[in-house]
């Protein structure tokens, strides 16, 4: 350290602990002067409490151990110490501030201007358990910085003439309560444009408590009043608070707890109308005005006030209070009218319709726009002694129509009303009707209608102003049990198996209203045998087969509804198993609209019998052939023709087994089986020793032919056919074989061919004879010509004719 002409003073060393000058050894020992190594090549000199005597130039040097000196090994910095003249003075704020009020905080920061330094001031708030929070700072360069959370709090600066800084906190809340602190700092502007604080002082300005608005808020409404119809209602709401001027008020008038009209903190009226208004008469005074009061305006009125605190776009509800209720009565003349209940349609038996009419007459004092509503009630008839209904008769609501015609159903009648079985109507403005489409026994009892008068209310709806109930009207009749009669008739009789049986069932009823019918066609083999169900038909015309139905014969069974009370059953292709008794078991059902079928009564018809004798068809067989005499190697054809009579089955239901036999001697035994064909068309031929062959063919349903190809004399003999008929029995439904049939015999003759036997030998002999004769002549001629020839030449005459003659 070098101080002017005083020379150098050793301050401190990192290597030699005894390096310090004697005048500084105490400060070094106490730590006021210290050196801190910040890195391998960086150290820092620290002075805890700077003194004016510390102004000097401080040199930092390091010894060199290098053999060659390169660079500098010392450097200096000048320290100037100025006097600490910074002063911070504040004025204590109001210790108690109402919520929503303002807090003004004055803080004066000064210093002696001997050197170019600058000042800053900071206002802070300390609350229990929360660190110090800066609210606003005026920096050394004049910039204003708002603390976190205070940007929208509406803080503003107020500087007095004496230079004191003032901070105004507007619209305080509970969060603004605490100890306010003012901090002043003195700054220097270093080279490079950096600001550096050289000294600061902090003072506590004082604690501030915030009084809640709810503690001081009071709301009073006055006063009870009684009015006549069409008068003007005026009610006043008085609001008082310790900081009323700082509060934004939201005022709402309630009628029996419902909102009537409200005035927002922005002065906008909600739910108002030309006849209902809310206005502010002065600070804390609000008046409700209702012009032309109606009966619906009566009730308990109360004033609800909500106090809002805030500013700068940040509002919150500080308190809410509701005044004492005041009663408003409206004297009005209620509508008056008479109500009568009559029966338009009275049931005679169960199921008949019932209609009740409720008439309103002599209507007076009924305001324009008014309407009528109705409610229907039912009380059961007293039960027999000992029945609980005798002592407890409960009135049950059926349904009601309000002023707008909306239907409200009673719990027990909701299904019947929704389905249309019970209808509530307003046929005229003063006439209401209750109609049962089908009256049930449970509907017997006492009925009453209650007519209500409705007038328009202030809220735009309708309010009930009067109600009149008619005396009960009893609806009762003598219950008569329903009866049902069923008659079965034979429409088509089955005289033989395979025929069609048809039966109709006609039903008639008494004391039933538009019933539906279900039909069961039942059968039994004999009177004592078990009953079986063939077909069923539901009231909704759903057909089902019973347990007595063969699944393969369901297409042969038909049950249809041919009339309102007539049903027809048809059985096609009757069999022996179908013989027995048939009848209809018919049940009558009743149904309310939208409800399920209810069983009323059942009845069985008379029995109709299916009884026929199974005779079956008759068969015959015959044999024929175009010729019975043949020569060998020709083809013989014999036809076995069958015929059927009586109950002839269909061609698809008929088949035959056919066999052909040969007896070589007339009148011999049964003979030898040649070939056969079964009923499935399978042909079987027996082994033969002859060179001929046989074949079978079916030319039509009843004709079978035997063909013998390349006949021989061994094929001569008596031929006959045997046939076994098979047919599908119409009475049993099974294949049945008839009696075996045997045709008459037919003798087939294969003649011996004499000429055919001789013509070849004769031909061969003739050809041989001619051939031998010609050969002999030729041989003789050759011999004569060669052996007996004259060698002397005799000249031939010119006269050829003469020579020829001589020859």
PDB file of C-alpha atoms in Angstrom, residues 474-712:
ATOM      1  CA  UNK A 474    -119.358 -42.454  -7.823  1.00  0.00           C
ATOM      2  CA  UNK A 475    -118.924 -44.650 -10.884  1.00  0.00           C
ATOM      3  CA  UNK A 476    -120.265 -48.123 -10.293  1.00  0.00           C
ATOM      4  CA  UNK A 477    -121.932 -51.009 -12.124  1.00  0.00           C
ATOM      5  CA  UNK A 478    -122.936 -54.565 -11.435  1.00  0.00           C
ATOM      6  CA  UNK A 479    -120.045 -56.749 -12.536  1.00  0.00           C
ATOM      7  CA  UNK A 480    -121.143 -59.518 -14.896  1.00  0.00           C
ATOM      8  CA  UNK A 481    -118.812 -62.348 -15.649  1.00  0.00           C
ATOM      9  CA  UNK A 482    -117.956 -62.856 -19.297  1.00  0.00           C
ATOM     10  CA  UNK A 483    -118.959 -66.067 -21.055  1.00  0.00           C
ATOM     11  CA  UNK A 484    -117.669 -67.779 -24.174  1.00  0.00           C
ATOM     12  CA  UNK A 485    -119.161 -70.440 -26.471  1.00  0.00           C
ATOM     13  CA  UNK A 486    -117.228 -72.415 -29.080  1.00  0.00           C
ATOM     14  CA  UNK A 487    -118.741 -74.669 -31.765  1.00  0.00           C
ATOM     15  CA  UNK A 488    -116.748 -76.965 -34.072  1.00  0.00           C
ATOM     16  CA  UNK A 489    -118.090 -78.140 -37.444  1.00  0.00           C
ATOM     17  CA  UNK A 490    -116.717 -80.566 -40.017  1.00  0.00           C
ATOM     18  CA  UNK A 491    -116.122 -78.758 -43.293  1.00  0.00           C
ATOM     19  CA  UNK A 492    -114.413 -81.591 -45.224  1.00  0.00           C
ATOM     20  CA  UNK A 493    -114.454 -85.215 -44.116  1.00  0.00           C
ATOM     21  CA  UNK A 494    -111.539 -87.585 -44.622  1.00  0.00           C
ATOM     22  CA  UNK A 495    -113.040 -90.825 -45.983  1.00  0.00           C
ATOM     23  CA  UNK A 496    -109.761 -92.522 -46.728  1.00  0.00           C
ATOM     24  CA  UNK A 497    -106.075 -92.276 -46.029  1.00  0.00           C
ATOM     25  CA  UNK A 498    -104.396 -89.405 -47.857  1.00  0.00           C
ATOM     26  CA  UNK A 499    -107.571 -87.320 -47.966  1.00  0.00           C
ATOM     27  CA  UNK A 500    -107.897 -83.810 -46.454  1.00  0.00           C
ATOM     28  CA  UNK A 501    -109.720 -83.114 -43.202  1.00  0.00           C
ATOM     29  CA  UNK A 502    -111.033 -79.614 -42.513  1.00  0.00           C
ATOM     30  CA  UNK A 503    -112.794 -78.283 -39.421  1.00  0.00           C
ATOM     31  CA  UNK A 504    -114.098 -74.789 -38.520  1.00  0.00           C
ATOM     32  CA  UNK A 505    -114.494 -73.373 -35.009  1.00  0.00           C
ATOM     33  CA  UNK A 506    -116.891 -70.502 -34.362  1.00  0.00           C
ATOM     34  CA  UNK A 507    -116.841 -68.545 -31.096  1.00  0.00           C
ATOM     35  CA  UNK A 508    -119.370 -66.170 -29.550  1.00  0.00           C
ATOM     36  CA  UNK A 509    -119.022 -64.094 -26.379  1.00  0.00           C
ATOM     37  CA  UNK A 510    -121.089 -62.197 -23.866  1.00  0.00           C
ATOM     38  CA  UNK A 511    -119.961 -59.266 -21.689  1.00  0.00           C
ATOM     39  CA  UNK A 512    -116.655 -58.817 -23.454  1.00  0.00           C
ATOM     40  CA  UNK A 513    -115.423 -55.649 -25.146  1.00  0.00           C
ATOM     41  CA  UNK A 514    -113.415 -56.236 -28.345  1.00  0.00           C
ATOM     42  CA  UNK A 515    -111.689 -59.411 -27.186  1.00  0.00           C
ATOM     43  CA  UNK A 516    -108.855 -61.187 -28.887  1.00  0.00           C
ATOM     44  CA  UNK A 517    -108.789 -64.975 -29.176  1.00  0.00           C
ATOM     45  CA  UNK A 518    -106.159 -67.655 -28.848  1.00  0.00           C
ATOM     46  CA  UNK A 519    -106.946 -71.100 -30.293  1.00  0.00           C
ATOM     47  CA  UNK A 520    -105.578 -74.509 -29.386  1.00  0.00           C
ATOM     48  CA  UNK A 521    -106.425 -77.389 -31.738  1.00  0.00           C
ATOM     49  CA  UNK A 522    -106.275 -80.523 -29.620  1.00  0.00           C
ATOM     50  CA  UNK A 523    -106.765 -84.216 -30.315  1.00  0.00           C
ATOM     51  CA  UNK A 524    -107.038 -87.595 -28.601  1.00  0.00           C
ATOM     52  CA  UNK A 525    -107.242 -91.086 -30.049  1.00  0.00           C
ATOM     53  CA  UNK A 526    -110.114 -92.071 -27.808  1.00  0.00           C
ATOM     54  CA  UNK A 527    -112.230 -90.529 -25.112  1.00  0.00           C
ATOM     55  CA  UNK A 528    -110.014 -91.906 -22.357  1.00  0.00           C
ATOM     56  CA  UNK A 529    -106.639 -91.295 -23.992  1.00  0.00           C
ATOM     57  CA  UNK A 530    -104.304 -88.398 -23.314  1.00  0.00           C
ATOM     58  CA  UNK A 531    -104.911 -85.000 -24.897  1.00  0.00           C
ATOM     59  CA  UNK A 532    -102.340 -83.663 -27.330  1.00  0.00           C
ATOM     60  CA  UNK A 533    -101.987 -80.192 -28.845  1.00  0.00           C
ATOM     61  CA  UNK A 534    -101.673 -80.011 -32.627  1.00  0.00           C
ATOM     62  CA  UNK A 535    -101.525 -76.260 -33.342  1.00  0.00           C
ATOM     63  CA  UNK A 536    -101.831 -73.004 -31.383  1.00  0.00           C
ATOM     64  CA  UNK A 537    -102.713 -69.517 -32.598  1.00  0.00           C
ATOM     65  CA  UNK A 538    -102.044 -66.574 -30.246  1.00  0.00           C
ATOM     66  CA  UNK A 539    -104.183 -63.391 -30.039  1.00  0.00           C
ATOM     67  CA  UNK A 540    -101.510 -61.729 -32.158  1.00  0.00           C
ATOM     68  CA  UNK A 541    -101.983 -64.477 -34.842  1.00  0.00           C
ATOM     69  CA  UNK A 542     -98.660 -66.180 -34.092  1.00  0.00           C
ATOM     70  CA  UNK A 543     -98.864 -69.857 -35.153  1.00  0.00           C
ATOM     71  CA  UNK A 544     -96.974 -72.550 -33.272  1.00  0.00           C
ATOM     72  CA  UNK A 545     -96.902 -76.337 -33.617  1.00  0.00           C
ATOM     73  CA  UNK A 546     -97.682 -78.479 -30.614  1.00  0.00           C
ATOM     74  CA  UNK A 547     -96.034 -81.612 -29.340  1.00  0.00           C
ATOM     75  CA  UNK A 548     -98.361 -83.875 -31.338  1.00  0.00           C
ATOM     76  CA  UNK A 549     -97.039 -82.524 -34.639  1.00  0.00           C
ATOM     77  CA  UNK A 550     -94.655 -84.631 -36.708  1.00  0.00           C
ATOM     78  CA  UNK A 551     -91.895 -82.211 -37.863  1.00  0.00           C
ATOM     79  CA  UNK A 552     -92.033 -83.790 -41.342  1.00  0.00           C
ATOM     80  CA  UNK A 553     -95.759 -83.064 -41.707  1.00  0.00           C
ATOM     81  CA  UNK A 554     -95.915 -79.446 -40.553  1.00  0.00           C
ATOM     82  CA  UNK A 555     -96.565 -78.260 -44.091  1.00  0.00           C
ATOM     83  CA  UNK A 556     -99.771 -80.351 -44.073  1.00  0.00           C
ATOM     84  CA  UNK A 557    -101.218 -78.490 -41.045  1.00  0.00           C
ATOM     85  CA  UNK A 558    -102.980 -75.148 -41.402  1.00  0.00           C
ATOM     86  CA  UNK A 559    -104.789 -73.019 -38.805  1.00  0.00           C
ATOM     87  CA  UNK A 560    -106.113 -69.667 -39.956  1.00  0.00           C
ATOM     88  CA  UNK A 561    -108.507 -66.988 -38.804  1.00  0.00           C
ATOM     89  CA  UNK A 562    -111.204 -66.750 -41.459  1.00  0.00           C
ATOM     90  CA  UNK A 563    -113.470 -64.254 -39.705  1.00  0.00           C
ATOM     91  CA  UNK A 564    -113.763 -62.041 -36.626  1.00  0.00           C
ATOM     92  CA  UNK A 565    -114.885 -65.045 -34.600  1.00  0.00           C
ATOM     93  CA  UNK A 566    -114.171 -68.013 -36.873  1.00  0.00           C
ATOM     94  CA  UNK A 567    -111.076 -70.204 -37.202  1.00  0.00           C
ATOM     95  CA  UNK A 568    -110.416 -73.039 -39.643  1.00  0.00           C
ATOM     96  CA  UNK A 569    -108.156 -76.066 -39.187  1.00  0.00           C
ATOM     97  CA  UNK A 570    -107.033 -78.177 -42.142  1.00  0.00           C
ATOM     98  CA  UNK A 571    -105.083 -81.470 -42.147  1.00  0.00           C
ATOM     99  CA  UNK A 572    -103.914 -82.668 -45.552  1.00  0.00           C
ATOM    100  CA  UNK A 573    -103.036 -86.319 -46.279  1.00  0.00           C
ATOM    101  CA  UNK A 574    -104.585 -87.929 -43.211  1.00  0.00           C
ATOM    102  CA  UNK A 575    -103.031 -91.137 -41.954  1.00  0.00           C
ATOM    103  CA  UNK A 576    -104.129 -93.872 -39.642  1.00  0.00           C
ATOM    104  CA  UNK A 577    -102.267 -92.147 -36.791  1.00  0.00           C
ATOM    105  CA  UNK A 578    -104.465 -89.072 -37.331  1.00  0.00           C
ATOM    106  CA  UNK A 579    -107.685 -90.906 -36.499  1.00  0.00           C
ATOM    107  CA  UNK A 580    -109.341 -89.672 -33.348  1.00  0.00           C
ATOM    108  CA  UNK A 581    -111.252 -86.716 -31.923  1.00  0.00           C
ATOM    109  CA  UNK A 582    -110.449 -83.064 -32.681  1.00  0.00           C
ATOM    110  CA  UNK A 583    -111.733 -79.894 -31.027  1.00  0.00           C
ATOM    111  CA  UNK A 584    -110.836 -76.230 -30.380  1.00  0.00           C
ATOM    112  CA  UNK A 585    -109.865 -74.823 -26.987  1.00  0.00           C
ATOM    113  CA  UNK A 586    -110.472 -71.054 -27.344  1.00  0.00           C
ATOM    114  CA  UNK A 587    -109.473 -68.364 -24.823  1.00  0.00           C
ATOM    115  CA  UNK A 588    -110.751 -64.782 -24.927  1.00  0.00           C
ATOM    116  CA  UNK A 589    -108.266 -62.040 -24.052  1.00  0.00           C
ATOM    117  CA  UNK A 590    -108.729 -58.333 -23.392  1.00  0.00           C
ATOM    118  CA  UNK A 591    -106.121 -55.651 -23.845  1.00  0.00           C
ATOM    119  CA  UNK A 592    -105.730 -52.056 -22.796  1.00  0.00           C
ATOM    120  CA  UNK A 593    -103.790 -49.833 -25.233  1.00  0.00           C
ATOM    121  CA  UNK A 594    -100.102 -50.145 -24.573  1.00  0.00           C
ATOM    122  CA  UNK A 595    -100.564 -53.063 -22.171  1.00  0.00           C
ATOM    123  CA  UNK A 596    -100.256 -56.825 -22.450  1.00  0.00           C
ATOM    124  CA  UNK A 597    -103.103 -59.228 -23.109  1.00  0.00           C
ATOM    125  CA  UNK A 598    -105.178 -60.229 -20.085  1.00  0.00           C
ATOM    126  CA  UNK A 599    -106.959 -63.570 -19.976  1.00  0.00           C
ATOM    127  CA  UNK A 600    -110.733 -63.248 -19.632  1.00  0.00           C
ATOM    128  CA  UNK A 601    -112.453 -66.643 -20.157  1.00  0.00           C
ATOM    129  CA  UNK A 602    -111.935 -69.960 -21.985  1.00  0.00           C
ATOM    130  CA  UNK A 603    -114.227 -72.478 -23.671  1.00  0.00           C
ATOM    131  CA  UNK A 604    -113.879 -75.837 -25.465  1.00  0.00           C
ATOM    132  CA  UNK A 605    -115.843 -76.766 -28.562  1.00  0.00           C
ATOM    133  CA  UNK A 606    -117.531 -80.048 -29.320  1.00  0.00           C
ATOM    134  CA  UNK A 607    -115.370 -82.859 -30.675  1.00  0.00           C
ATOM    135  CA  UNK A 608    -115.162 -83.835 -34.339  1.00  0.00           C
ATOM    136  CA  UNK A 609    -113.962 -87.366 -35.197  1.00  0.00           C
ATOM    137  CA  UNK A 610    -111.695 -88.547 -37.994  1.00  0.00           C
ATOM    138  CA  UNK A 611    -112.561 -92.224 -38.640  1.00  0.00           C
ATOM    139  CA  UNK A 612    -111.908 -94.037 -41.905  1.00  0.00           C
ATOM    140  CA  UNK A 613    -111.115 -97.616 -42.933  1.00  0.00           C
ATOM    141  CA  UNK A 614    -107.890 -98.327 -44.706  1.00  0.00           C
ATOM    142  CA  UNK A 615    -108.638-100.443 -47.871  1.00  0.00           C
ATOM    143  CA  UNK A 616    -105.532 -99.766 -49.916  1.00  0.00           C
ATOM    144  CA  UNK A 617    -105.174-100.110 -53.702  1.00  0.00           C
ATOM    145  CA  UNK A 618    -105.741-103.319 -55.781  1.00  0.00           C
ATOM    146  CA  UNK A 619    -103.146-104.580 -58.237  1.00  0.00           C
ATOM    147  CA  UNK A 620    -103.220-106.964 -61.265  1.00  0.00           C
ATOM    148  CA  UNK A 621    -100.508-108.300 -63.553  1.00  0.00           C
ATOM    149  CA  UNK A 622    -100.558-109.561 -67.162  1.00  0.00           C
ATOM    150  CA  UNK A 623     -97.926-110.761 -69.643  1.00  0.00           C
ATOM    151  CA  UNK A 624     -97.880-110.178 -73.368  1.00  0.00           C
ATOM    152  CA  UNK A 625     -95.577-110.347 -76.370  1.00  0.00           C
ATOM    153  CA  UNK A 626     -95.801-109.347 -80.009  1.00  0.00           C
ATOM    154  CA  UNK A 627     -94.738-112.825 -81.155  1.00  0.00           C
ATOM    155  CA  UNK A 628     -94.274-116.179 -79.514  1.00  0.00           C
ATOM    156  CA  UNK A 629     -92.411-117.925 -82.347  1.00  0.00           C
ATOM    157  CA  UNK A 630     -88.912-116.969 -83.334  1.00  0.00           C
ATOM    158  CA  UNK A 631     -85.973-118.322 -85.124  1.00  0.00           C
ATOM    159  CA  UNK A 632     -82.558-118.612 -83.575  1.00  0.00           C
ATOM    160  CA  UNK A 633     -80.548-115.379 -83.145  1.00  0.00           C
ATOM    161  CA  UNK A 634     -83.638-113.232 -83.126  1.00  0.00           C
ATOM    162  CA  UNK A 635     -84.601-111.047 -80.105  1.00  0.00           C
ATOM    163  CA  UNK A 636     -87.651-111.937 -78.058  1.00  0.00           C
ATOM    164  CA  UNK A 637     -89.480-109.224 -76.059  1.00  0.00           C
ATOM    165  CA  UNK A 638     -92.066-109.990 -73.404  1.00  0.00           C
ATOM    166  CA  UNK A 639     -93.903-107.314 -71.397  1.00  0.00           C
ATOM    167  CA  UNK A 640     -95.138-107.633 -67.807  1.00  0.00           C
ATOM    168  CA  UNK A 641     -97.934-105.044 -67.402  1.00  0.00           C
ATOM    169  CA  UNK A 642     -99.288-104.136 -63.968  1.00  0.00           C
ATOM    170  CA  UNK A 643    -102.447-102.215 -63.202  1.00  0.00           C
ATOM    171  CA  UNK A 644    -103.809-100.579 -60.028  1.00  0.00           C
ATOM    172  CA  UNK A 645    -107.357 -99.813 -58.979  1.00  0.00           C
ATOM    173  CA  UNK A 646    -109.081 -98.367 -55.952  1.00  0.00           C
ATOM    174  CA  UNK A 647    -107.223 -95.663 -53.963  1.00  0.00           C
ATOM    175  CA  UNK A 648    -104.493 -95.189 -56.480  1.00  0.00           C
ATOM    176  CA  UNK A 649    -101.350 -93.651 -54.958  1.00  0.00           C
ATOM    177  CA  UNK A 650     -99.216 -91.086 -56.720  1.00  0.00           C
ATOM    178  CA  UNK A 651     -96.580 -92.304 -59.135  1.00  0.00           C
ATOM    179  CA  UNK A 652     -93.843 -91.183 -56.761  1.00  0.00           C
ATOM    180  CA  UNK A 653     -95.467 -93.198 -53.986  1.00  0.00           C
ATOM    181  CA  UNK A 654     -95.552 -96.509 -55.948  1.00  0.00           C
ATOM    182  CA  UNK A 655     -92.846 -99.039 -56.873  1.00  0.00           C
ATOM    183  CA  UNK A 656     -92.665-102.732 -57.885  1.00  0.00           C
ATOM    184  CA  UNK A 657     -90.395-105.710 -57.467  1.00  0.00           C
ATOM    185  CA  UNK A 658     -90.547-107.797 -60.705  1.00  0.00           C
ATOM    186  CA  UNK A 659     -89.068-111.284 -61.349  1.00  0.00           C
ATOM    187  CA  UNK A 660     -89.035-113.352 -64.603  1.00  0.00           C
ATOM    188  CA  UNK A 661     -89.090-117.151 -64.657  1.00  0.00           C
ATOM    189  CA  UNK A 662     -88.575-119.798 -67.426  1.00  0.00           C
ATOM    190  CA  UNK A 663     -90.073-123.299 -67.362  1.00  0.00           C
ATOM    191  CA  UNK A 664     -88.767-125.496 -70.161  1.00  0.00           C
ATOM    192  CA  UNK A 665     -91.626-127.992 -70.052  1.00  0.00           C
ATOM    193  CA  UNK A 666     -95.242-127.089 -70.286  1.00  0.00           C
ATOM    194  CA  UNK A 667     -96.986-127.263 -66.939  1.00  0.00           C
ATOM    195  CA  UNK A 668     -93.715-127.688 -65.135  1.00  0.00           C
ATOM    196  CA  UNK A 669     -92.729-126.321 -61.737  1.00  0.00           C
ATOM    197  CA  UNK A 670     -92.127-122.652 -60.847  1.00  0.00           C
ATOM    198  CA  UNK A 671     -89.174-122.578 -63.201  1.00  0.00           C
ATOM    199  CA  UNK A 672     -85.786-120.932 -63.249  1.00  0.00           C
ATOM    200  CA  UNK A 673     -85.280-117.292 -62.243  1.00  0.00           C
ATOM    201  CA  UNK A 674     -83.872-115.381 -65.187  1.00  0.00           C
ATOM    202  CA  UNK A 675     -83.669-111.800 -63.922  1.00  0.00           C
ATOM    203  CA  UNK A 676     -85.235-109.455 -61.369  1.00  0.00           C
ATOM    204  CA  UNK A 677     -85.486-105.763 -60.544  1.00  0.00           C
ATOM    205  CA  UNK A 678     -86.201-104.493 -57.010  1.00  0.00           C
ATOM    206  CA  UNK A 679     -88.313-101.462 -56.097  1.00  0.00           C
ATOM    207  CA  UNK A 680     -85.254 -99.252 -56.096  1.00  0.00           C
ATOM    208  CA  UNK A 681     -84.472-100.107 -59.775  1.00  0.00           C
ATOM    209  CA  UNK A 682     -81.572-102.470 -59.077  1.00  0.00           C
ATOM    210  CA  UNK A 683     -81.443-105.222 -61.806  1.00  0.00           C
ATOM    211  CA  UNK A 684     -80.058-108.665 -61.034  1.00  0.00           C
ATOM    212  CA  UNK A 685     -79.466-111.405 -63.681  1.00  0.00           C
ATOM    213  CA  UNK A 686     -78.840-115.073 -62.957  1.00  0.00           C
ATOM    214  CA  UNK A 687     -75.925-117.001 -64.509  1.00  0.00           C
ATOM    215  CA  UNK A 688     -76.718-118.648 -67.896  1.00  0.00           C
ATOM    216  CA  UNK A 689     -75.137-121.516 -69.846  1.00  0.00           C
ATOM    217  CA  UNK A 690     -76.689-120.483 -73.135  1.00  0.00           C
ATOM    218  CA  UNK A 691     -75.135-118.131 -75.618  1.00  0.00           C
ATOM    219  CA  UNK A 692     -78.154-115.829 -75.487  1.00  0.00           C
ATOM    220  CA  UNK A 693     -78.468-112.885 -73.067  1.00  0.00           C
ATOM    221  CA  UNK A 694     -81.360-111.210 -71.274  1.00  0.00           C
ATOM    222  CA  UNK A 695     -82.046-107.598 -70.236  1.00  0.00           C
ATOM    223  CA  UNK A 696     -84.766-105.813 -68.272  1.00  0.00           C
ATOM    224  CA  UNK A 697     -86.258-102.380 -68.882  1.00  0.00           C
ATOM    225  CA  UNK A 698     -88.996-100.275 -67.312  1.00  0.00           C
ATOM    226  CA  UNK A 699     -90.943 -98.482 -69.983  1.00  0.00           C
ATOM    227  CA  UNK A 700     -93.346 -96.684 -67.623  1.00  0.00           C
ATOM    228  CA  UNK A 701     -94.587 -96.779 -64.053  1.00  0.00           C
ATOM    229  CA  UNK A 702     -96.513-100.026 -64.486  1.00  0.00           C
ATOM    230  CA  UNK A 703     -94.696-101.777 -67.379  1.00  0.00           C
ATOM    231  CA  UNK A 704     -91.551-103.931 -67.286  1.00  0.00           C
ATOM    232  CA  UNK A 705     -90.061-105.680 -70.364  1.00  0.00           C
ATOM    233  CA  UNK A 706     -87.808-108.767 -70.659  1.00  0.00           C
ATOM    234  CA  UNK A 707     -85.583-108.923 -73.735  1.00  0.00           C
ATOM    235  CA  UNK A 708     -83.853-112.162 -74.850  1.00  0.00           C
ATOM    236  CA  UNK A 709     -81.085-111.413 -77.273  1.00  0.00           C
ATOM    237  CA  UNK A 710     -79.769-113.999 -79.833  1.00  0.00           C
ATOM    238  CA  UNK A 711     -82.312-116.629 -78.913  1.00  0.00           C
ATOM    239  CA  UNK A 712     -81.462-120.280 -79.137  1.00  0.00           C
TER     240      UNK A 712
END
